Amino acid sequence: MSASVKIGEESLMCVNCGRRVNSLYIQYSPGNIRLMKCENCKAVADPYIECEFMIILIDLILHKPKAYRHLLYNTLNLKSVNIKGIIWRASLLYLLLDAFRVFLLKTSNDGWNSSRSSFMSTSVCGKVLLDVFLGNIAFVSVLLLGTRFLIDCSFSITSYLEILLAVFVSSFFKMYLVAMMVWEFPSHVLYIIDVFVLSSNAVAFQVSTQQETIRCIIICLSAHAAKFLTDYWT
């Protein structure tokens, strides 16, 4: 019986120990596969291959590094997908959700009525866009500078792209802002979502850099603090 092996030139990763692997499974026929084991930890390299999306999503919400390794390295494989296209789409969605967050925050703080025509006014839109632009410039700058000087100064461009992709993807908690279009929530819910985004970013950042947890938390916390202060200043 002939078998086909999925090979990623060591760009794939064992979700258990974080070591690079050549393949995740052997496919004998459509729907008939055998999961490969990691040579380092001797466990199945990626059991998420056989899991439903909801199980993966739940583990992402629970901040499990295994789920982030599966998503970032075995699903969004940089050597097999258009990384620039994914980053552009992820960053666009990230900025749109962030703009909605800023608008909700300003609506809560200033007492604006979202149903009024002022929402479409040039001054309101310009202020929201300015906050989003400056805040995220500060966020990305501190994130990359922290990576440059506190972790490894020899990182390549691809490594920085991996970090940006990890941060954008792990900010999926911002999707909960969409629920605020349907139901009314107190303003402090926005800050609760920010905390979840921060913690999720820290886990994804650690997975993408494979560095100490405390350093990853400090860098992510500093980046979010820079963004918060920029938003407060503007």
PDB file of C-alpha atoms in Angstrom:
ATOM      1  CA  MET A   1       0.000   0.000   0.000  1.00  0.00           C
ATOM      2  CA  SER A   2       1.458   3.348  -1.015  1.00  0.00           C
ATOM      3  CA  ALA A   3       1.572   6.155   1.512  1.00  0.00           C
ATOM      4  CA  SER A   4       1.949   9.884   1.125  1.00  0.00           C
ATOM      5  CA  VAL A   5       3.709  11.915   3.790  1.00  0.00           C
ATOM      6  CA  LYS A   6       3.054  15.576   4.542  1.00  0.00           C
ATOM      7  CA  ILE A   7       6.471  17.207   4.725  1.00  0.00           C
ATOM      8  CA  GLY A   8       7.160  20.836   5.606  1.00  0.00           C
ATOM      9  CA  GLU A   9      10.977  20.913   5.532  1.00  0.00           C
ATOM     10  CA  GLU A  10      11.091  21.180   9.326  1.00  0.00           C
ATOM     11  CA  SER A  11       8.759  24.181   9.300  1.00  0.00           C
ATOM     12  CA  LEU A  12       6.138  22.229  11.229  1.00  0.00           C
ATOM     13  CA  MET A  13       6.197  21.968  15.011  1.00  0.00           C
ATOM     14  CA  CYS A  14       5.382  19.481  17.736  1.00  0.00           C
ATOM     15  CA  VAL A  15       2.676  21.102  19.822  1.00  0.00           C
ATOM     16  CA  ASN A  16       3.876  19.368  22.990  1.00  0.00           C
ATOM     17  CA  CYS A  17       7.577  20.256  23.215  1.00  0.00           C
ATOM     18  CA  GLY A  18       7.929  22.928  20.514  1.00  0.00           C
ATOM     19  CA  ARG A  19      10.556  21.044  18.489  1.00  0.00           C
ATOM     20  CA  ARG A  20      10.504  21.203  14.698  1.00  0.00           C
ATOM     21  CA  VAL A  21       9.283  18.079  12.903  1.00  0.00           C
ATOM     22  CA  ASN A  22       9.374  16.919   9.300  1.00  0.00           C
ATOM     23  CA  SER A  23       5.815  15.649   9.133  1.00  0.00           C
ATOM     24  CA  LEU A  24       2.611  15.519  11.141  1.00  0.00           C
ATOM     25  CA  TYR A  25       0.873  12.547   9.588  1.00  0.00           C
ATOM     26  CA  ILE A  26       1.017   9.874   6.913  1.00  0.00           C
ATOM     27  CA  GLN A  27      -1.956   9.781   4.578  1.00  0.00           C
ATOM     28  CA  TYR A  28      -2.675   6.368   3.048  1.00  0.00           C
ATOM     29  CA  SER A  29      -5.896   7.420   1.342  1.00  0.00           C
ATOM     30  CA  PRO A  30      -8.458  10.235   1.680  1.00  0.00           C
ATOM     31  CA  GLY A  31      -9.707  10.157   5.261  1.00  0.00           C
ATOM     32  CA  ASN A  32      -7.207   7.477   6.269  1.00  0.00           C
ATOM     33  CA  ILE A  33      -4.240   8.987   8.090  1.00  0.00           C
ATOM     34  CA  ARG A  34      -1.818   8.035  10.835  1.00  0.00           C
ATOM     35  CA  LEU A  35      -0.528  10.754  13.148  1.00  0.00           C
ATOM     36  CA  MET A  36       3.250  10.922  13.499  1.00  0.00           C
ATOM     37  CA  LYS A  37       5.081  11.054  16.813  1.00  0.00           C
ATOM     38  CA  CYS A  38       7.730  13.577  17.784  1.00  0.00           C
ATOM     39  CA  GLU A  39      11.218  12.118  17.994  1.00  0.00           C
ATOM     40  CA  ASN A  40      12.019  14.357  20.956  1.00  0.00           C
ATOM     41  CA  CYS A  41       9.080  13.853  23.362  1.00  0.00           C
ATOM     42  CA  LYS A  42       7.748  10.609  21.815  1.00  0.00           C
ATOM     43  CA  ALA A  43       4.175  11.975  21.887  1.00  0.00           C
ATOM     44  CA  VAL A  44       1.857  12.568  18.935  1.00  0.00           C
ATOM     45  CA  ALA A  45       3.234  15.688  17.266  1.00  0.00           C
ATOM     46  CA  ASP A  46      -0.132  17.371  16.652  1.00  0.00           C
ATOM     47  CA  PRO A  47      -3.315  15.676  17.916  1.00  0.00           C
ATOM     48  CA  TYR A  48      -5.322  18.776  16.939  1.00  0.00           C
ATOM     49  CA  ILE A  49      -5.310  17.542  13.340  1.00  0.00           C
ATOM     50  CA  GLU A  50      -8.166  15.216  14.221  1.00  0.00           C
ATOM     51  CA  CYS A  51     -10.020  17.755  16.394  1.00  0.00           C
ATOM     52  CA  GLU A  52     -13.006  19.891  15.482  1.00  0.00           C
ATOM     53  CA  PHE A  53     -12.527  23.636  15.166  1.00  0.00           C
ATOM     54  CA  MET A  54     -14.581  24.332  18.308  1.00  0.00           C
ATOM     55  CA  ILE A  55     -12.201  22.223  20.413  1.00  0.00           C
ATOM     56  CA  ILE A  56      -9.248  24.191  19.067  1.00  0.00           C
ATOM     57  CA  LEU A  57     -11.065  27.475  19.716  1.00  0.00           C
ATOM     58  CA  ILE A  58     -11.834  26.475  23.310  1.00  0.00           C
ATOM     59  CA  ASP A  59      -8.170  25.650  23.923  1.00  0.00           C
ATOM     60  CA  LEU A  60      -7.185  28.997  22.407  1.00  0.00           C
ATOM     61  CA  ILE A  61      -9.590  30.741  24.775  1.00  0.00           C
ATOM     62  CA  LEU A  62      -8.028  28.756  27.642  1.00  0.00           C
ATOM     63  CA  HIS A  63      -4.598  30.061  26.546  1.00  0.00           C
ATOM     64  CA  LYS A  64      -3.084  26.627  25.895  1.00  0.00           C
ATOM     65  CA  PRO A  65       0.315  26.947  24.155  1.00  0.00           C
ATOM     66  CA  LYS A  66      -0.352  23.670  22.315  1.00  0.00           C
ATOM     67  CA  ALA A  67      -3.316  25.215  20.513  1.00  0.00           C
ATOM     68  CA  TYR A  68      -1.280  28.276  19.536  1.00  0.00           C
ATOM     69  CA  ARG A  69       1.552  26.104  18.189  1.00  0.00           C
ATOM     70  CA  HIS A  70      -0.971  24.198  16.094  1.00  0.00           C
ATOM     71  CA  LEU A  71      -2.534  27.388  14.747  1.00  0.00           C
ATOM     72  CA  LEU A  72       0.617  29.418  14.127  1.00  0.00           C
ATOM     73  CA  TYR A  73       2.985  26.742  12.845  1.00  0.00           C
ATOM     74  CA  ASN A  74       0.949  23.799  11.597  1.00  0.00           C
ATOM     75  CA  THR A  75      -2.071  25.629  10.195  1.00  0.00           C
ATOM     76  CA  LEU A  76      -0.677  29.041   9.224  1.00  0.00           C
ATOM     77  CA  ASN A  77       2.581  27.573   7.966  1.00  0.00           C
ATOM     78  CA  LEU A  78       4.800  30.389   6.680  1.00  0.00           C
ATOM     79  CA  LYS A  79       6.402  28.194   4.030  1.00  0.00           C
ATOM     80  CA  SER A  80       3.142  26.999   2.549  1.00  0.00           C
ATOM     81  CA  VAL A  81       0.854  30.050   2.727  1.00  0.00           C
ATOM     82  CA  ASN A  82       0.967  33.664   1.570  1.00  0.00           C
ATOM     83  CA  ILE A  83       2.187  35.192   4.809  1.00  0.00           C
ATOM     84  CA  LYS A  84       1.954  38.790   3.595  1.00  0.00           C
ATOM     85  CA  GLY A  85      -1.634  38.295   2.466  1.00  0.00           C
ATOM     86  CA  ILE A  86      -2.607  36.750   5.792  1.00  0.00           C
ATOM     87  CA  ILE A  87      -0.924  39.564   7.738  1.00  0.00           C
ATOM     88  CA  TRP A  88      -2.675  42.220   5.641  1.00  0.00           C
ATOM     89  CA  ARG A  89      -6.095  40.645   6.197  1.00  0.00           C
ATOM     90  CA  ALA A  90      -5.435  40.002   9.892  1.00  0.00           C
ATOM     91  CA  SER A  91      -4.147  43.544  10.443  1.00  0.00           C
ATOM     92  CA  LEU A  92      -7.134  45.052   8.601  1.00  0.00           C
ATOM     93  CA  LEU A  93      -9.591  43.113  10.768  1.00  0.00           C
ATOM     94  CA  TYR A  94      -7.553  44.026  13.858  1.00  0.00           C
ATOM     95  CA  LEU A  95      -7.663  47.750  13.004  1.00  0.00           C
ATOM     96  CA  LEU A  96     -11.388  47.685  12.238  1.00  0.00           C
ATOM     97  CA  LEU A  97     -12.167  46.051  15.571  1.00  0.00           C
ATOM     98  CA  ASP A  98      -9.807  48.441  17.329  1.00  0.00           C
ATOM     99  CA  ALA A  99     -11.558  51.412  15.706  1.00  0.00           C
ATOM    100  CA  PHE A 100     -14.887  50.066  16.932  1.00  0.00           C
ATOM    101  CA  ARG A 101     -13.394  49.685  20.418  1.00  0.00           C
ATOM    102  CA  VAL A 102     -12.181  53.300  20.421  1.00  0.00           C
ATOM    103  CA  PHE A 103     -15.583  54.496  19.266  1.00  0.00           C
ATOM    104  CA  LEU A 104     -17.372  52.533  22.004  1.00  0.00           C
ATOM    105  CA  LEU A 105     -14.954  53.869  24.595  1.00  0.00           C
ATOM    106  CA  LYS A 106     -15.427  57.459  23.493  1.00  0.00           C
ATOM    107  CA  THR A 107     -19.191  56.954  23.361  1.00  0.00           C
ATOM    108  CA  SER A 108     -19.111  55.771  26.956  1.00  0.00           C
ATOM    109  CA  ASN A 109     -16.777  58.500  28.205  1.00  0.00           C
ATOM    110  CA  ASP A 110     -18.242  61.461  26.301  1.00  0.00           C
ATOM    111  CA  GLY A 111     -21.886  60.465  26.335  1.00  0.00           C
ATOM    112  CA  TRP A 112     -22.223  60.308  22.578  1.00  0.00           C
ATOM    113  CA  ASN A 113     -25.280  58.675  21.065  1.00  0.00           C
ATOM    114  CA  SER A 114     -24.272  56.128  18.439  1.00  0.00           C
ATOM    115  CA  SER A 115     -27.575  56.609  16.649  1.00  0.00           C
ATOM    116  CA  ARG A 116     -26.932  60.305  16.025  1.00  0.00           C
ATOM    117  CA  SER A 117     -25.529  61.589  12.740  1.00  0.00           C
ATOM    118  CA  SER A 118     -22.412  62.795  14.558  1.00  0.00           C
ATOM    119  CA  PHE A 119     -21.091  59.244  14.213  1.00  0.00           C
ATOM    120  CA  MET A 120     -20.552  59.941  10.526  1.00  0.00           C
ATOM    121  CA  SER A 121     -19.171  63.420  11.008  1.00  0.00           C
ATOM    122  CA  THR A 122     -15.655  64.180   9.871  1.00  0.00           C
ATOM    123  CA  SER A 123     -14.465  65.220  13.319  1.00  0.00           C
ATOM    124  CA  VAL A 124     -15.623  62.034  15.029  1.00  0.00           C
ATOM    125  CA  CYS A 125     -14.278  59.699  12.338  1.00  0.00           C
ATOM    126  CA  GLY A 126     -11.026  61.637  12.186  1.00  0.00           C
ATOM    127  CA  LYS A 127     -10.547  61.450  15.939  1.00  0.00           C
ATOM    128  CA  VAL A 128     -11.204  57.708  16.024  1.00  0.00           C
ATOM    129  CA  LEU A 129      -8.837  57.057  13.117  1.00  0.00           C
ATOM    130  CA  LEU A 130      -6.142  59.225  14.702  1.00  0.00           C
ATOM    131  CA  ASP A 131      -6.411  57.331  17.994  1.00  0.00           C
ATOM    132  CA  VAL A 132      -6.266  53.966  16.239  1.00  0.00           C
ATOM    133  CA  PHE A 133      -3.330  54.964  14.024  1.00  0.00           C
ATOM    134  CA  LEU A 134      -1.163  56.508  16.745  1.00  0.00           C
ATOM    135  CA  GLY A 135      -2.058  53.863  19.327  1.00  0.00           C
ATOM    136  CA  ASN A 136      -1.132  50.959  17.086  1.00  0.00           C
ATOM    137  CA  ILE A 137       2.041  52.652  15.843  1.00  0.00           C
ATOM    138  CA  ALA A 138       3.121  52.905  19.483  1.00  0.00           C
ATOM    139  CA  PHE A 139       2.004  49.323  20.151  1.00  0.00           C
ATOM    140  CA  VAL A 140       3.896  47.750  17.237  1.00  0.00           C
ATOM    141  CA  SER A 141       6.981  49.927  17.817  1.00  0.00           C
ATOM    142  CA  VAL A 142       7.324  48.955  21.476  1.00  0.00           C
ATOM    143  CA  LEU A 143       6.599  45.313  20.652  1.00  0.00           C
ATOM    144  CA  LEU A 144       9.276  45.074  17.965  1.00  0.00           C
ATOM    145  CA  LEU A 145      11.806  47.169  19.887  1.00  0.00           C
ATOM    146  CA  GLY A 146      11.289  45.000  22.944  1.00  0.00           C
ATOM    147  CA  THR A 147      11.825  41.925  20.805  1.00  0.00           C
ATOM    148  CA  ARG A 148      14.920  43.484  19.260  1.00  0.00           C
ATOM    149  CA  PHE A 149      16.686  44.455  22.462  1.00  0.00           C
ATOM    150  CA  LEU A 150      15.307  42.192  25.191  1.00  0.00           C
ATOM    151  CA  ILE A 151      15.155  38.854  23.405  1.00  0.00           C
ATOM    152  CA  ASP A 152      17.339  38.354  20.361  1.00  0.00           C
ATOM    153  CA  CYS A 153      18.935  41.028  18.207  1.00  0.00           C
ATOM    154  CA  SER A 154      19.625  38.520  15.419  1.00  0.00           C
ATOM    155  CA  PHE A 155      15.957  37.959  14.547  1.00  0.00           C
ATOM    156  CA  SER A 156      15.263  37.921  10.811  1.00  0.00           C
ATOM    157  CA  ILE A 157      12.451  39.705   8.983  1.00  0.00           C
ATOM    158  CA  THR A 158      10.547  36.431   8.849  1.00  0.00           C
ATOM    159  CA  SER A 159      10.765  36.168  12.635  1.00  0.00           C
ATOM    160  CA  TYR A 160       9.243  39.622  13.042  1.00  0.00           C
ATOM    161  CA  LEU A 161       6.470  38.673  10.612  1.00  0.00           C
ATOM    162  CA  GLU A 162       5.807  35.573  12.724  1.00  0.00           C
ATOM    163  CA  ILE A 163       5.534  37.762  15.820  1.00  0.00           C
ATOM    164  CA  LEU A 164       3.145  40.217  14.158  1.00  0.00           C
ATOM    165  CA  LEU A 165       1.004  37.374  12.855  1.00  0.00           C
ATOM    166  CA  ALA A 166       0.946  35.777  16.313  1.00  0.00           C
ATOM    167  CA  VAL A 167      -0.145  39.043  17.943  1.00  0.00           C
ATOM    168  CA  PHE A 168      -2.835  39.810  15.371  1.00  0.00           C
ATOM    169  CA  VAL A 169      -4.266  36.284  15.427  1.00  0.00           C
ATOM    170  CA  SER A 170      -4.180  36.042  19.228  1.00  0.00           C
ATOM    171  CA  SER A 171      -6.205  39.259  19.470  1.00  0.00           C
ATOM    172  CA  PHE A 172      -9.325  37.330  18.459  1.00  0.00           C
ATOM    173  CA  PHE A 173     -10.921  38.301  21.782  1.00  0.00           C
ATOM    174  CA  LYS A 174     -11.677  41.629  20.107  1.00  0.00           C
ATOM    175  CA  MET A 175     -14.382  39.771  18.182  1.00  0.00           C
ATOM    176  CA  TYR A 176     -16.467  39.960  21.356  1.00  0.00           C
ATOM    177  CA  LEU A 177     -16.835  43.670  20.616  1.00  0.00           C
ATOM    178  CA  VAL A 178     -19.261  42.696  17.864  1.00  0.00           C
ATOM    179  CA  ALA A 179     -21.669  41.506  20.553  1.00  0.00           C
ATOM    180  CA  MET A 180     -21.764  45.056  21.888  1.00  0.00           C
ATOM    181  CA  MET A 181     -23.489  46.091  18.666  1.00  0.00           C
ATOM    182  CA  VAL A 182     -26.460  43.921  19.667  1.00  0.00           C
ATOM    183  CA  TRP A 183     -26.498  44.048  23.469  1.00  0.00           C
ATOM    184  CA  GLU A 184     -25.596  46.894  25.790  1.00  0.00           C
ATOM    185  CA  PHE A 185     -22.685  46.307  28.144  1.00  0.00           C
ATOM    186  CA  PRO A 186     -21.080  48.550  30.786  1.00  0.00           C
ATOM    187  CA  SER A 187     -17.932  50.337  29.676  1.00  0.00           C
ATOM    188  CA  HIS A 188     -15.646  48.303  31.935  1.00  0.00           C
ATOM    189  CA  VAL A 189     -16.312  45.269  29.699  1.00  0.00           C
ATOM    190  CA  LEU A 190     -13.997  46.919  27.165  1.00  0.00           C
ATOM    191  CA  TYR A 191     -11.149  46.811  29.673  1.00  0.00           C
ATOM    192  CA  ILE A 192     -11.914  43.183  30.529  1.00  0.00           C
ATOM    193  CA  ILE A 193     -11.601  42.340  26.838  1.00  0.00           C
ATOM    194  CA  ASP A 194      -8.313  44.270  26.749  1.00  0.00           C
ATOM    195  CA  VAL A 195      -6.977  42.131  29.604  1.00  0.00           C
ATOM    196  CA  PHE A 196      -7.899  38.934  27.754  1.00  0.00           C
ATOM    197  CA  VAL A 197      -6.255  40.262  24.590  1.00  0.00           C
ATOM    198  CA  LEU A 198      -3.101  41.086  26.561  1.00  0.00           C
ATOM    199  CA  SER A 199      -2.879  37.631  28.144  1.00  0.00           C
ATOM    200  CA  SER A 200      -3.586  35.914  24.822  1.00  0.00           C
ATOM    201  CA  ASN A 201      -0.928  38.043  23.118  1.00  0.00           C
ATOM    202  CA  ALA A 202       1.599  37.047  25.776  1.00  0.00           C
ATOM    203  CA  VAL A 203       0.964  33.322  25.212  1.00  0.00           C
ATOM    204  CA  ALA A 204       1.191  33.636  21.425  1.00  0.00           C
ATOM    205  CA  PHE A 205       4.305  35.823  21.757  1.00  0.00           C
ATOM    206  CA  GLN A 206       5.970  33.200  23.926  1.00  0.00           C
ATOM    207  CA  VAL A 207       5.092  30.463  21.432  1.00  0.00           C
ATOM    208  CA  SER A 208       6.492  32.448  18.494  1.00  0.00           C
ATOM    209  CA  THR A 209       9.716  33.490  20.274  1.00  0.00           C
ATOM    210  CA  GLN A 210      10.191  30.471  22.581  1.00  0.00           C
ATOM    211  CA  GLN A 211      11.495  32.735  25.331  1.00  0.00           C
ATOM    212  CA  GLU A 212      10.929  33.013  29.066  1.00  0.00           C
ATOM    213  CA  THR A 213       7.391  33.747  30.152  1.00  0.00           C
ATOM    214  CA  ILE A 214       8.318  36.789  32.249  1.00  0.00           C
ATOM    215  CA  ARG A 215      10.090  38.489  29.335  1.00  0.00           C
ATOM    216  CA  CYS A 216       7.147  37.892  27.030  1.00  0.00           C
ATOM    217  CA  ILE A 217       4.723  39.296  29.594  1.00  0.00           C
ATOM    218  CA  ILE A 218       6.894  42.391  30.137  1.00  0.00           C
ATOM    219  CA  ILE A 219       7.160  43.110  26.407  1.00  0.00           C
ATOM    220  CA  CYS A 220       3.445  42.617  25.726  1.00  0.00           C
ATOM    221  CA  LEU A 221       2.483  44.608  28.812  1.00  0.00           C
ATOM    222  CA  SER A 222       4.797  47.443  27.761  1.00  0.00           C
ATOM    223  CA  ALA A 223       3.339  47.480  24.242  1.00  0.00           C
ATOM    224  CA  HIS A 224      -0.226  47.614  25.530  1.00  0.00           C
ATOM    225  CA  ALA A 225       0.751  50.289  28.075  1.00  0.00           C
ATOM    226  CA  ALA A 226       2.248  52.405  25.287  1.00  0.00           C
ATOM    227  CA  LYS A 227      -0.957  52.035  23.304  1.00  0.00           C
ATOM    228  CA  PHE A 228      -3.113  52.922  26.313  1.00  0.00           C
ATOM    229  CA  LEU A 229      -1.054  56.033  27.106  1.00  0.00           C
ATOM    230  CA  THR A 230      -1.178  57.121  23.462  1.00  0.00           C
ATOM    231  CA  ASP A 231      -4.965  56.710  23.422  1.00  0.00           C
ATOM    232  CA  TYR A 232      -5.211  58.648  26.695  1.00  0.00           C
ATOM    233  CA  TRP A 233      -2.993  61.431  25.369  1.00  0.00           C
ATOM    234  CA  THR A 234      -4.917  61.813  22.119  1.00  0.00           C
TER     235      THR A 234
END
